[in-house]
Amino acid sequence: MKVLTDLIRDIPDFPEPGIVFKDITPLLGDHNGLQVAVGALVDHYRDAGVTEVAGIESRGFIFAAPIALSLAAGFIPIRKPGKLPYDVIREDYELEYGTDSLELHKDAVKAGDRVVIIDDVLATGGTAITAAKLVERLGATVVGIGVMVELEFLGGRQRLEGYDLISLVQYEQP
Ligand code: AMP
């Protein structure tokens, strides 16, 4: 979506040398851009019987909450370790260097729930697949995974095969 592409800027070497960071803050600061982005995902899931929208910390939260409201669904946070106050389940995943983890409150969703997972950027897909595993461990169904930006050259879509994945802006190369 051209209107969104124009509102996403590249920040070279952030947060470390060699990474081109996709900065979505111009999109967030633009009423039309924000409405188009949220509206596109709401339209995609409108008839999917979604019961909760899960946002991945932290930029996923920003989009997940208004999408949840528009779908008449709840919002649930998927967070970095040690941030959620109640009992959690946890999944570890591999990064290029080392490992990371995500946590979800053990009562956040339950069997029969239909959950959409939202993040800002899909890179290798490790974060999204880990979020999906957490939701599924609690017996809920992952209806889909929605992101603003897909970095196609990192192969996240292949890793998420079998899930309904929607992205609004795609980059074929770094
Ligand atoms: P991955 O697990 O490799 O798919 O990485 C996805 C997570 O890292 C998302 O939560 C993104 O916010 C963040 N991320 C990875 N690469 C970038 C990038 N180039 N620009 C902005 N955020 C990124």
mmCIF file with all atom_site columns, C-alpha atoms and ligand atoms in Angstrom:
data_model
loop_
_atom_site.group_PDB
_atom_site.id
_atom_site.type_symbol
_atom_site.label_atom_id
_atom_site.label_alt_id
_atom_site.label_comp_id
_atom_site.label_asym_id
_atom_site.label_entity_id
_atom_site.label_seq_id
_atom_site.pdbx_PDB_ins_code
_atom_site.Cartn_x
_atom_site.Cartn_y
_atom_site.Cartn_z
_atom_site.occupancy
_atom_site.B_iso_or_equiv
_atom_site.pdbx_formal_charge
_atom_site.auth_seq_id
_atom_site.auth_comp_id
_atom_site.auth_asym_id
_atom_site.auth_atom_id
_atom_site.pdbx_PDB_model_num
ATOM   1   C CA  . MET A 1 1   ? 0.000   0.000   0.000  1.00 0.00 ? 1   MET A CA  1
ATOM   2   C CA  . LYS A 1 2   ? 1.738   3.107   -1.334 1.00 0.00 ? 2   LYS A CA  1
ATOM   3   C CA  . VAL A 1 3   ? 0.174   5.427   1.223  1.00 0.00 ? 3   VAL A CA  1
ATOM   4   C CA  . LEU A 1 4   ? 1.823   3.357   3.972  1.00 0.00 ? 4   LEU A CA  1
ATOM   5   C CA  . THR A 1 5   ? 5.173   2.854   2.208  1.00 0.00 ? 5   THR A CA  1
ATOM   6   C CA  . ASP A 1 6   ? 5.583   6.629   2.114  1.00 0.00 ? 6   ASP A CA  1
ATOM   7   C CA  . LEU A 1 7   ? 5.153   6.757   5.902  1.00 0.00 ? 7   LEU A CA  1
ATOM   8   C CA  . ILE A 1 8   ? 7.793   4.149   6.775  1.00 0.00 ? 8   ILE A CA  1
ATOM   9   C CA  . ARG A 1 9   ? 11.414  5.274   6.855  1.00 0.00 ? 9   ARG A CA  1
ATOM   10  C CA  . ASP A 1 10  ? 14.695  3.391   6.861  1.00 0.00 ? 10  ASP A CA  1
ATOM   11  C CA  . ILE A 1 11  ? 17.109  4.021   9.707  1.00 0.00 ? 11  ILE A CA  1
ATOM   12  C CA  . PRO A 1 12  ? 20.463  2.454   8.747  1.00 0.00 ? 12  PRO A CA  1
ATOM   13  C CA  . ASP A 1 13  ? 22.588  0.869   11.477 1.00 0.00 ? 13  ASP A CA  1
ATOM   14  C CA  . PHE A 1 14  ? 19.884  0.957   14.165 1.00 0.00 ? 14  PHE A CA  1
ATOM   15  C CA  . PRO A 1 15  ? 19.861  -0.505  16.785 1.00 0.00 ? 15  PRO A CA  1
ATOM   16  C CA  . GLU A 1 16  ? 23.204  -1.949  15.663 1.00 0.00 ? 16  GLU A CA  1
ATOM   17  C CA  . PRO A 1 17  ? 25.525  -1.780  12.633 1.00 0.00 ? 17  PRO A CA  1
ATOM   18  C CA  . GLY A 1 18  ? 24.221  -3.661  9.587  1.00 0.00 ? 18  GLY A CA  1
ATOM   19  C CA  . ILE A 1 19  ? 20.514  -3.498  10.521 1.00 0.00 ? 19  ILE A CA  1
ATOM   20  C CA  . VAL A 1 20  ? 18.205  -1.280  8.463  1.00 0.00 ? 20  VAL A CA  1
ATOM   21  C CA  . PHE A 1 21  ? 15.448  -0.465  10.941 1.00 0.00 ? 21  PHE A CA  1
ATOM   22  C CA  . LYS A 1 22  ? 11.947  0.099   9.544  1.00 0.00 ? 22  LYS A CA  1
ATOM   23  C CA  . ASP A 1 23  ? 10.703  3.089   11.515 1.00 0.00 ? 23  ASP A CA  1
ATOM   24  C CA  . ILE A 1 24  ? 6.895   3.214   11.632 1.00 0.00 ? 24  ILE A CA  1
ATOM   25  C CA  . THR A 1 25  ? 6.627   6.324   13.827 1.00 0.00 ? 25  THR A CA  1
ATOM   26  C CA  . PRO A 1 26  ? 5.773   8.594   10.824 1.00 0.00 ? 26  PRO A CA  1
ATOM   27  C CA  . LEU A 1 27  ? 2.869   6.230   10.067 1.00 0.00 ? 27  LEU A CA  1
ATOM   28  C CA  . LEU A 1 28  ? 1.695   6.350   13.688 1.00 0.00 ? 28  LEU A CA  1
ATOM   29  C CA  . GLY A 1 29  ? 1.838   10.132  13.630 1.00 0.00 ? 29  GLY A CA  1
ATOM   30  C CA  . ASP A 1 30  ? -0.320  10.415  10.515 1.00 0.00 ? 30  ASP A CA  1
ATOM   31  C CA  . HIS A 1 31  ? -4.047  10.071  11.165 1.00 0.00 ? 31  HIS A CA  1
ATOM   32  C CA  . ASN A 1 32  ? -4.825  8.823   7.664  1.00 0.00 ? 32  ASN A CA  1
ATOM   33  C CA  . GLY A 1 33  ? -1.912  6.382   7.658  1.00 0.00 ? 33  GLY A CA  1
ATOM   34  C CA  . LEU A 1 34  ? -2.874  4.967   11.023 1.00 0.00 ? 34  LEU A CA  1
ATOM   35  C CA  . GLN A 1 35  ? -6.491  4.616   9.971  1.00 0.00 ? 35  GLN A CA  1
ATOM   36  C CA  . VAL A 1 36  ? -5.582  2.903   6.683  1.00 0.00 ? 36  VAL A CA  1
ATOM   37  C CA  . ALA A 1 37  ? -3.246  0.444   8.433  1.00 0.00 ? 37  ALA A CA  1
ATOM   38  C CA  . VAL A 1 38  ? -5.668  -0.464  11.218 1.00 0.00 ? 38  VAL A CA  1
ATOM   39  C CA  . GLY A 1 39  ? -8.626  -0.493  8.806  1.00 0.00 ? 39  GLY A CA  1
ATOM   40  C CA  . ALA A 1 40  ? -6.931  -2.888  6.372  1.00 0.00 ? 40  ALA A CA  1
ATOM   41  C CA  . LEU A 1 41  ? -6.331  -5.451  9.090  1.00 0.00 ? 41  LEU A CA  1
ATOM   42  C CA  . VAL A 1 42  ? -9.800  -5.021  10.559 1.00 0.00 ? 42  VAL A CA  1
ATOM   43  C CA  . ASP A 1 43  ? -11.290 -5.630  7.093  1.00 0.00 ? 43  ASP A CA  1
ATOM   44  C CA  . HIS A 1 44  ? -9.178  -8.760  6.684  1.00 0.00 ? 44  HIS A CA  1
ATOM   45  C CA  . TYR A 1 45  ? -10.399 -10.310 9.945  1.00 0.00 ? 45  TYR A CA  1
ATOM   46  C CA  . ARG A 1 46  ? -13.913 -8.863  10.073 1.00 0.00 ? 46  ARG A CA  1
ATOM   47  C CA  . ASP A 1 47  ? -15.793 -12.119 9.490  1.00 0.00 ? 47  ASP A CA  1
ATOM   48  C CA  . ALA A 1 48  ? -13.256 -14.459 11.104 1.00 0.00 ? 48  ALA A CA  1
ATOM   49  C CA  . GLY A 1 49  ? -14.948 -14.721 14.497 1.00 0.00 ? 49  GLY A CA  1
ATOM   50  C CA  . VAL A 1 50  ? -11.963 -13.272 16.333 1.00 0.00 ? 50  VAL A CA  1
ATOM   51  C CA  . THR A 1 51  ? -12.268 -13.315 20.145 1.00 0.00 ? 51  THR A CA  1
ATOM   52  C CA  . GLU A 1 52  ? -8.876  -11.792 21.080 1.00 0.00 ? 52  GLU A CA  1
ATOM   53  C CA  . VAL A 1 53  ? -6.195  -9.782  19.322 1.00 0.00 ? 53  VAL A CA  1
ATOM   54  C CA  . ALA A 1 54  ? -2.712  -10.427 20.694 1.00 0.00 ? 54  ALA A CA  1
ATOM   55  C CA  . GLY A 1 55  ? -0.103  -7.681  20.385 1.00 0.00 ? 55  GLY A CA  1
ATOM   56  C CA  . ILE A 1 56  ? 3.606   -8.512  20.521 1.00 0.00 ? 56  ILE A CA  1
ATOM   57  C CA  . GLU A 1 57  ? 5.655   -6.154  22.706 1.00 0.00 ? 57  GLU A CA  1
ATOM   58  C CA  . SER A 1 58  ? 6.022   -3.385  22.101 1.00 0.00 ? 58  SER A CA  1
ATOM   59  C CA  . ARG A 1 59  ? 5.073   -1.929  18.744 1.00 0.00 ? 59  ARG A CA  1
ATOM   60  C CA  . GLY A 1 60  ? 2.549   -4.698  18.144 1.00 0.00 ? 60  GLY A CA  1
ATOM   61  C CA  . PHE A 1 61  ? 0.528   -3.319  21.081 1.00 0.00 ? 61  PHE A CA  1
ATOM   62  C CA  . ILE A 1 62  ? -0.065  -0.028  19.276 1.00 0.00 ? 62  ILE A CA  1
ATOM   63  C CA  . PHE A 1 63  ? -1.891  -1.665  16.370 1.00 0.00 ? 63  PHE A CA  1
ATOM   64  C CA  . ALA A 1 64  ? -3.459  -4.589  18.216 1.00 0.00 ? 64  ALA A CA  1
ATOM   65  C CA  . ALA A 1 65  ? -5.551  -2.507  20.602 1.00 0.00 ? 65  ALA A CA  1
ATOM   66  C CA  . PRO A 1 66  ? -7.498  -0.465  17.999 1.00 0.00 ? 66  PRO A CA  1
ATOM   67  C CA  . ILE A 1 67  ? -7.902  -3.588  15.826 1.00 0.00 ? 67  ILE A CA  1
ATOM   68  C CA  . ALA A 1 68  ? -9.361  -5.430  18.831 1.00 0.00 ? 68  ALA A CA  1
ATOM   69  C CA  . LEU A 1 69  ? -11.814 -2.616  19.517 1.00 0.00 ? 69  LEU A CA  1
ATOM   70  C CA  . SER A 1 70  ? -13.004 -2.559  15.914 1.00 0.00 ? 70  SER A CA  1
ATOM   71  C CA  . LEU A 1 71  ? -13.458 -6.352  15.868 1.00 0.00 ? 71  LEU A CA  1
ATOM   72  C CA  . ALA A 1 72  ? -15.354 -6.291  19.196 1.00 0.00 ? 72  ALA A CA  1
ATOM   73  C CA  . ALA A 1 73  ? -12.607 -8.544  20.556 1.00 0.00 ? 73  ALA A CA  1
ATOM   74  C CA  . GLY A 1 74  ? -10.338 -8.351  23.602 1.00 0.00 ? 74  GLY A CA  1
ATOM   75  C CA  . PHE A 1 75  ? -6.682  -7.304  23.577 1.00 0.00 ? 75  PHE A CA  1
ATOM   76  C CA  . ILE A 1 76  ? -3.968  -9.483  25.100 1.00 0.00 ? 76  ILE A CA  1
ATOM   77  C CA  . PRO A 1 77  ? -0.271  -8.646  25.499 1.00 0.00 ? 77  PRO A CA  1
ATOM   78  C CA  . ILE A 1 78  ? 2.549   -11.048 24.565 1.00 0.00 ? 78  ILE A CA  1
ATOM   79  C CA  . ARG A 1 79  ? 5.597   -9.725  26.388 1.00 0.00 ? 79  ARG A CA  1
ATOM   80  C CA  . LYS A 1 80  ? 9.312   -10.032 26.951 1.00 0.00 ? 80  LYS A CA  1
ATOM   81  C CA  . PRO A 1 81  ? 10.276  -12.057 30.051 1.00 0.00 ? 81  PRO A CA  1
ATOM   82  C CA  . GLY A 1 82  ? 9.558   -10.665 33.504 1.00 0.00 ? 82  GLY A CA  1
ATOM   83  C CA  . LYS A 1 83  ? 7.058   -8.007  32.427 1.00 0.00 ? 83  LYS A CA  1
ATOM   84  C CA  . LEU A 1 84  ? 3.717   -9.745  32.977 1.00 0.00 ? 84  LEU A CA  1
ATOM   85  C CA  . PRO A 1 85  ? 2.588   -9.680  36.632 1.00 0.00 ? 85  PRO A CA  1
ATOM   86  C CA  . TYR A 1 86  ? 0.521   -12.901 36.881 1.00 0.00 ? 86  TYR A CA  1
ATOM   87  C CA  . ASP A 1 87  ? 1.410   -16.577 36.186 1.00 0.00 ? 87  ASP A CA  1
ATOM   88  C CA  . VAL A 1 88  ? 2.847   -17.006 32.690 1.00 0.00 ? 88  VAL A CA  1
ATOM   89  C CA  . ILE A 1 89  ? 3.735   -19.595 30.111 1.00 0.00 ? 89  ILE A CA  1
ATOM   90  C CA  . ARG A 1 90  ? 7.004   -19.006 28.298 1.00 0.00 ? 90  ARG A CA  1
ATOM   91  C CA  . GLU A 1 91  ? 8.614   -19.965 24.979 1.00 0.00 ? 91  GLU A CA  1
ATOM   92  C CA  . ASP A 1 92  ? 12.295  -19.516 24.152 1.00 0.00 ? 92  ASP A CA  1
ATOM   93  C CA  . TYR A 1 93  ? 13.499  -18.938 20.592 1.00 0.00 ? 93  TYR A CA  1
ATOM   94  C CA  . GLU A 1 94  ? 16.765  -18.602 18.734 1.00 0.00 ? 94  GLU A CA  1
ATOM   95  C CA  . LEU A 1 95  ? 18.140  -15.258 17.611 1.00 0.00 ? 95  LEU A CA  1
ATOM   96  C CA  . GLU A 1 96  ? 21.093  -14.722 15.288 1.00 0.00 ? 96  GLU A CA  1
ATOM   97  C CA  . TYR A 1 97  ? 23.199  -14.428 18.438 1.00 0.00 ? 97  TYR A CA  1
ATOM   98  C CA  . GLY A 1 98  ? 21.767  -16.173 21.509 1.00 0.00 ? 98  GLY A CA  1
ATOM   99  C CA  . THR A 1 99  ? 18.148  -16.722 22.494 1.00 0.00 ? 99  THR A CA  1
ATOM   100 C CA  . ASP A 1 100 ? 15.154  -14.658 23.544 1.00 0.00 ? 100 ASP A CA  1
ATOM   101 C CA  . SER A 1 101 ? 11.795  -15.470 25.121 1.00 0.00 ? 101 SER A CA  1
ATOM   102 C CA  . LEU A 1 102 ? 8.181   -14.377 25.075 1.00 0.00 ? 102 LEU A CA  1
ATOM   103 C CA  . GLU A 1 103 ? 5.572   -14.819 27.787 1.00 0.00 ? 103 GLU A CA  1
ATOM   104 C CA  . LEU A 1 104 ? 1.784   -14.914 27.944 1.00 0.00 ? 104 LEU A CA  1
ATOM   105 C CA  . HIS A 1 105 ? -0.499  -14.940 30.992 1.00 0.00 ? 105 HIS A CA  1
ATOM   106 C CA  . LYS A 1 106 ? -1.688  -18.508 31.500 1.00 0.00 ? 106 LYS A CA  1
ATOM   107 C CA  . ASP A 1 107 ? -5.354  -17.375 31.553 1.00 0.00 ? 107 ASP A CA  1
ATOM   108 C CA  . ALA A 1 108 ? -5.088  -14.915 28.631 1.00 0.00 ? 108 ALA A CA  1
ATOM   109 C CA  . VAL A 1 109 ? -6.902  -17.226 26.202 1.00 0.00 ? 109 VAL A CA  1
ATOM   110 C CA  . LYS A 1 110 ? -8.551  -20.637 26.397 1.00 0.00 ? 110 LYS A CA  1
ATOM   111 C CA  . ALA A 1 111 ? -9.676  -23.540 24.227 1.00 0.00 ? 111 ALA A CA  1
ATOM   112 C CA  . GLY A 1 112 ? -12.222 -22.369 21.665 1.00 0.00 ? 112 GLY A CA  1
ATOM   113 C CA  . ASP A 1 113 ? -10.841 -18.819 21.489 1.00 0.00 ? 113 ASP A CA  1
ATOM   114 C CA  . ARG A 1 114 ? -9.920  -17.455 18.057 1.00 0.00 ? 114 ARG A CA  1
ATOM   115 C CA  . VAL A 1 115 ? -6.857  -15.255 18.228 1.00 0.00 ? 115 VAL A CA  1
ATOM   116 C CA  . VAL A 1 116 ? -5.167  -12.893 15.795 1.00 0.00 ? 116 VAL A CA  1
ATOM   117 C CA  . ILE A 1 117 ? -1.488  -12.050 16.402 1.00 0.00 ? 117 ILE A CA  1
ATOM   118 C CA  . ILE A 1 118 ? -0.241  -8.571  15.465 1.00 0.00 ? 118 ILE A CA  1
ATOM   119 C CA  . ASP A 1 119 ? 3.260   -7.107  15.189 1.00 0.00 ? 119 ASP A CA  1
ATOM   120 C CA  . ASP A 1 120 ? 4.812   -4.190  13.348 1.00 0.00 ? 120 ASP A CA  1
ATOM   121 C CA  . VAL A 1 121 ? 7.552   -5.969  11.373 1.00 0.00 ? 121 VAL A CA  1
ATOM   122 C CA  . LEU A 1 122 ? 7.979   -9.588  10.230 1.00 0.00 ? 122 LEU A CA  1
ATOM   123 C CA  . ALA A 1 123 ? 11.659  -10.341 9.768  1.00 0.00 ? 123 ALA A CA  1
ATOM   124 C CA  . THR A 1 124 ? 12.807  -13.974 10.214 1.00 0.00 ? 124 THR A CA  1
ATOM   125 C CA  . GLY A 1 125 ? 9.437   -14.954 11.690 1.00 0.00 ? 125 GLY A CA  1
ATOM   126 C CA  . GLY A 1 126 ? 10.939  -16.249 14.935 1.00 0.00 ? 126 GLY A CA  1
ATOM   127 C CA  . THR A 1 127 ? 8.958   -13.823 17.071 1.00 0.00 ? 127 THR A CA  1
ATOM   128 C CA  . ALA A 1 128 ? 5.636   -14.499 15.329 1.00 0.00 ? 128 ALA A CA  1
ATOM   129 C CA  . ILE A 1 129 ? 5.963   -18.296 15.408 1.00 0.00 ? 129 ILE A CA  1
ATOM   130 C CA  . THR A 1 130 ? 6.843   -18.146 19.094 1.00 0.00 ? 130 THR A CA  1
ATOM   131 C CA  . ALA A 1 131 ? 3.769   -16.012 19.793 1.00 0.00 ? 131 ALA A CA  1
ATOM   132 C CA  . ALA A 1 132 ? 1.636   -18.510 17.878 1.00 0.00 ? 132 ALA A CA  1
ATOM   133 C CA  . LYS A 1 133 ? 3.031   -21.407 19.930 1.00 0.00 ? 133 LYS A CA  1
ATOM   134 C CA  . LEU A 1 134 ? 2.141   -19.626 23.176 1.00 0.00 ? 134 LEU A CA  1
ATOM   135 C CA  . VAL A 1 135 ? -1.456  -19.071 22.065 1.00 0.00 ? 135 VAL A CA  1
ATOM   136 C CA  . GLU A 1 136 ? -1.766  -22.683 20.888 1.00 0.00 ? 136 GLU A CA  1
ATOM   137 C CA  . ARG A 1 137 ? -0.322  -24.070 24.135 1.00 0.00 ? 137 ARG A CA  1
ATOM   138 C CA  . LEU A 1 138 ? -3.362  -22.595 25.890 1.00 0.00 ? 138 LEU A CA  1
ATOM   139 C CA  . GLY A 1 139 ? -5.649  -24.441 23.463 1.00 0.00 ? 139 GLY A CA  1
ATOM   140 C CA  . ALA A 1 140 ? -6.757  -21.447 21.406 1.00 0.00 ? 140 ALA A CA  1
ATOM   141 C CA  . THR A 1 141 ? -6.727  -21.232 17.599 1.00 0.00 ? 141 THR A CA  1
ATOM   142 C CA  . VAL A 1 142 ? -4.469  -18.791 15.742 1.00 0.00 ? 142 VAL A CA  1
ATOM   143 C CA  . VAL A 1 143 ? -6.794  -17.311 13.130 1.00 0.00 ? 143 VAL A CA  1
ATOM   144 C CA  . GLY A 1 144 ? -4.011  -15.312 11.544 1.00 0.00 ? 144 GLY A CA  1
ATOM   145 C CA  . ILE A 1 145 ? -0.863  -13.244 11.878 1.00 0.00 ? 145 ILE A CA  1
ATOM   146 C CA  . GLY A 1 146 ? -0.937  -9.619  10.746 1.00 0.00 ? 146 GLY A CA  1
ATOM   147 C CA  . VAL A 1 147 ? 2.007   -7.236  10.346 1.00 0.00 ? 147 VAL A CA  1
ATOM   148 C CA  . MET A 1 148 ? 2.510   -3.773  8.873  1.00 0.00 ? 148 MET A CA  1
ATOM   149 C CA  . VAL A 1 149 ? 5.848   -4.606  7.255  1.00 0.00 ? 149 VAL A CA  1
ATOM   150 C CA  . GLU A 1 150 ? 7.181   -7.871  5.797  1.00 0.00 ? 150 GLU A CA  1
ATOM   151 C CA  . LEU A 1 151 ? 10.912  -8.175  5.060  1.00 0.00 ? 151 LEU A CA  1
ATOM   152 C CA  . GLU A 1 152 ? 10.476  -10.830 2.377  1.00 0.00 ? 152 GLU A CA  1
ATOM   153 C CA  . PHE A 1 153 ? 14.206  -11.466 1.939  1.00 0.00 ? 153 PHE A CA  1
ATOM   154 C CA  . LEU A 1 154 ? 14.404  -12.898 5.473  1.00 0.00 ? 154 LEU A CA  1
ATOM   155 C CA  . GLY A 1 155 ? 11.949  -15.713 4.755  1.00 0.00 ? 155 GLY A CA  1
ATOM   156 C CA  . GLY A 1 156 ? 9.521   -15.246 7.629  1.00 0.00 ? 156 GLY A CA  1
ATOM   157 C CA  . ARG A 1 157 ? 6.560   -16.225 5.450  1.00 0.00 ? 157 ARG A CA  1
ATOM   158 C CA  . GLN A 1 158 ? 8.080   -19.650 4.720  1.00 0.00 ? 158 GLN A CA  1
ATOM   159 C CA  . ARG A 1 159 ? 8.583   -20.226 8.420  1.00 0.00 ? 159 ARG A CA  1
ATOM   160 C CA  . LEU A 1 160 ? 4.926   -19.368 9.080  1.00 0.00 ? 160 LEU A CA  1
ATOM   161 C CA  . GLU A 1 161 ? 3.570   -21.727 6.425  1.00 0.00 ? 161 GLU A CA  1
ATOM   162 C CA  . GLY A 1 162 ? 0.139   -22.998 7.397  1.00 0.00 ? 162 GLY A CA  1
ATOM   163 C CA  . TYR A 1 163 ? -0.832  -19.715 9.082  1.00 0.00 ? 163 TYR A CA  1
ATOM   164 C CA  . ASP A 1 164 ? -2.876  -16.994 7.414  1.00 0.00 ? 164 ASP A CA  1
ATOM   165 C CA  . LEU A 1 165 ? -0.284  -14.209 7.151  1.00 0.00 ? 165 LEU A CA  1
ATOM   166 C CA  . ILE A 1 166 ? -1.136  -10.697 5.972  1.00 0.00 ? 166 ILE A CA  1
ATOM   167 C CA  . SER A 1 167 ? 1.337   -7.840  5.550  1.00 0.00 ? 167 SER A CA  1
ATOM   168 C CA  . LEU A 1 168 ? 0.520   -4.330  4.332  1.00 0.00 ? 168 LEU A CA  1
ATOM   169 C CA  . VAL A 1 169 ? 3.951   -3.323  3.010  1.00 0.00 ? 169 VAL A CA  1
ATOM   170 C CA  . GLN A 1 170 ? 6.554   -5.707  1.575  1.00 0.00 ? 170 GLN A CA  1
ATOM   171 C CA  . TYR A 1 171 ? 10.274  -5.220  0.943  1.00 0.00 ? 171 TYR A CA  1
ATOM   172 C CA  . GLU A 1 172 ? 11.999  -7.617  -1.452 1.00 0.00 ? 172 GLU A CA  1
ATOM   173 C CA  . GLN A 1 173 ? 15.506  -6.516  -0.461 1.00 0.00 ? 173 GLN A CA  1
ATOM   174 C CA  . PRO A 1 174 ? 17.239  -4.759  2.450  1.00 0.00 ? 174 PRO A CA  1
HETATM 175 P P1  . AMP B 2 .   ? 11.808  -11.708 13.692 1.00 0.00 ? 1   AMP B P1  1
HETATM 176 O O1  . AMP B 2 .   ? 11.577  -12.507 14.939 1.00 0.00 ? 1   AMP B O1  1
HETATM 177 O O2  . AMP B 2 .   ? 13.157  -11.912 13.101 1.00 0.00 ? 1   AMP B O2  1
HETATM 178 O O3  . AMP B 2 .   ? 10.691  -11.867 12.692 1.00 0.00 ? 1   AMP B O3  1
HETATM 179 O O4  . AMP B 2 .   ? 11.823  -10.194 14.148 1.00 0.00 ? 1   AMP B O4  1
HETATM 180 C C1  . AMP B 2 .   ? 10.635  -9.528  14.342 1.00 0.00 ? 1   AMP B C1  1
HETATM 181 C C2  . AMP B 2 .   ? 10.697  -8.592  15.530 1.00 0.00 ? 1   AMP B C2  1
HETATM 182 O O5  . AMP B 2 .   ? 11.869  -7.805  15.538 1.00 0.00 ? 1   AMP B O5  1
HETATM 183 C C3  . AMP B 2 .   ? 9.522   -7.648  15.477 1.00 0.00 ? 1   AMP B C3  1
HETATM 184 O O6  . AMP B 2 .   ? 8.994   -7.529  16.777 1.00 0.00 ? 1   AMP B O6  1
HETATM 185 C C4  . AMP B 2 .   ? 10.101  -6.354  14.964 1.00 0.00 ? 1   AMP B C4  1
HETATM 186 O O7  . AMP B 2 .   ? 9.571   -5.279  15.671 1.00 0.00 ? 1   AMP B O7  1
HETATM 187 C C5  . AMP B 2 .   ? 11.594  -6.456  15.165 1.00 0.00 ? 1   AMP B C5  1
HETATM 188 N N1  . AMP B 2 .   ? 12.377  -6.214  13.947 1.00 0.00 ? 1   AMP B N1  1
HETATM 189 C C6  . AMP B 2 .   ? 13.179  -7.105  13.302 1.00 0.00 ? 1   AMP B C6  1
HETATM 190 N N2  . AMP B 2 .   ? 13.799  -6.564  12.268 1.00 0.00 ? 1   AMP B N2  1
HETATM 191 C C7  . AMP B 2 .   ? 13.383  -5.282  12.205 1.00 0.00 ? 1   AMP B C7  1
HETATM 192 C C8  . AMP B 2 .   ? 13.676  -4.173  11.330 1.00 0.00 ? 1   AMP B C8  1
HETATM 193 N N3  . AMP B 2 .   ? 14.516  -4.279  10.284 1.00 0.00 ? 1   AMP B N3  1
HETATM 194 N N4  . AMP B 2 .   ? 13.050  -3.005  11.564 1.00 0.00 ? 1   AMP B N4  1
HETATM 195 C C9  . AMP B 2 .   ? 12.199  -2.879  12.606 1.00 0.00 ? 1   AMP B C9  1
HETATM 196 N N5  . AMP B 2 .   ? 11.904  -3.862  13.482 1.00 0.00 ? 1   AMP B N5  1
HETATM 197 C C10 . AMP B 2 .   ? 12.484  -5.065  13.278 1.00 0.00 ? 1   AMP B C10 1
#
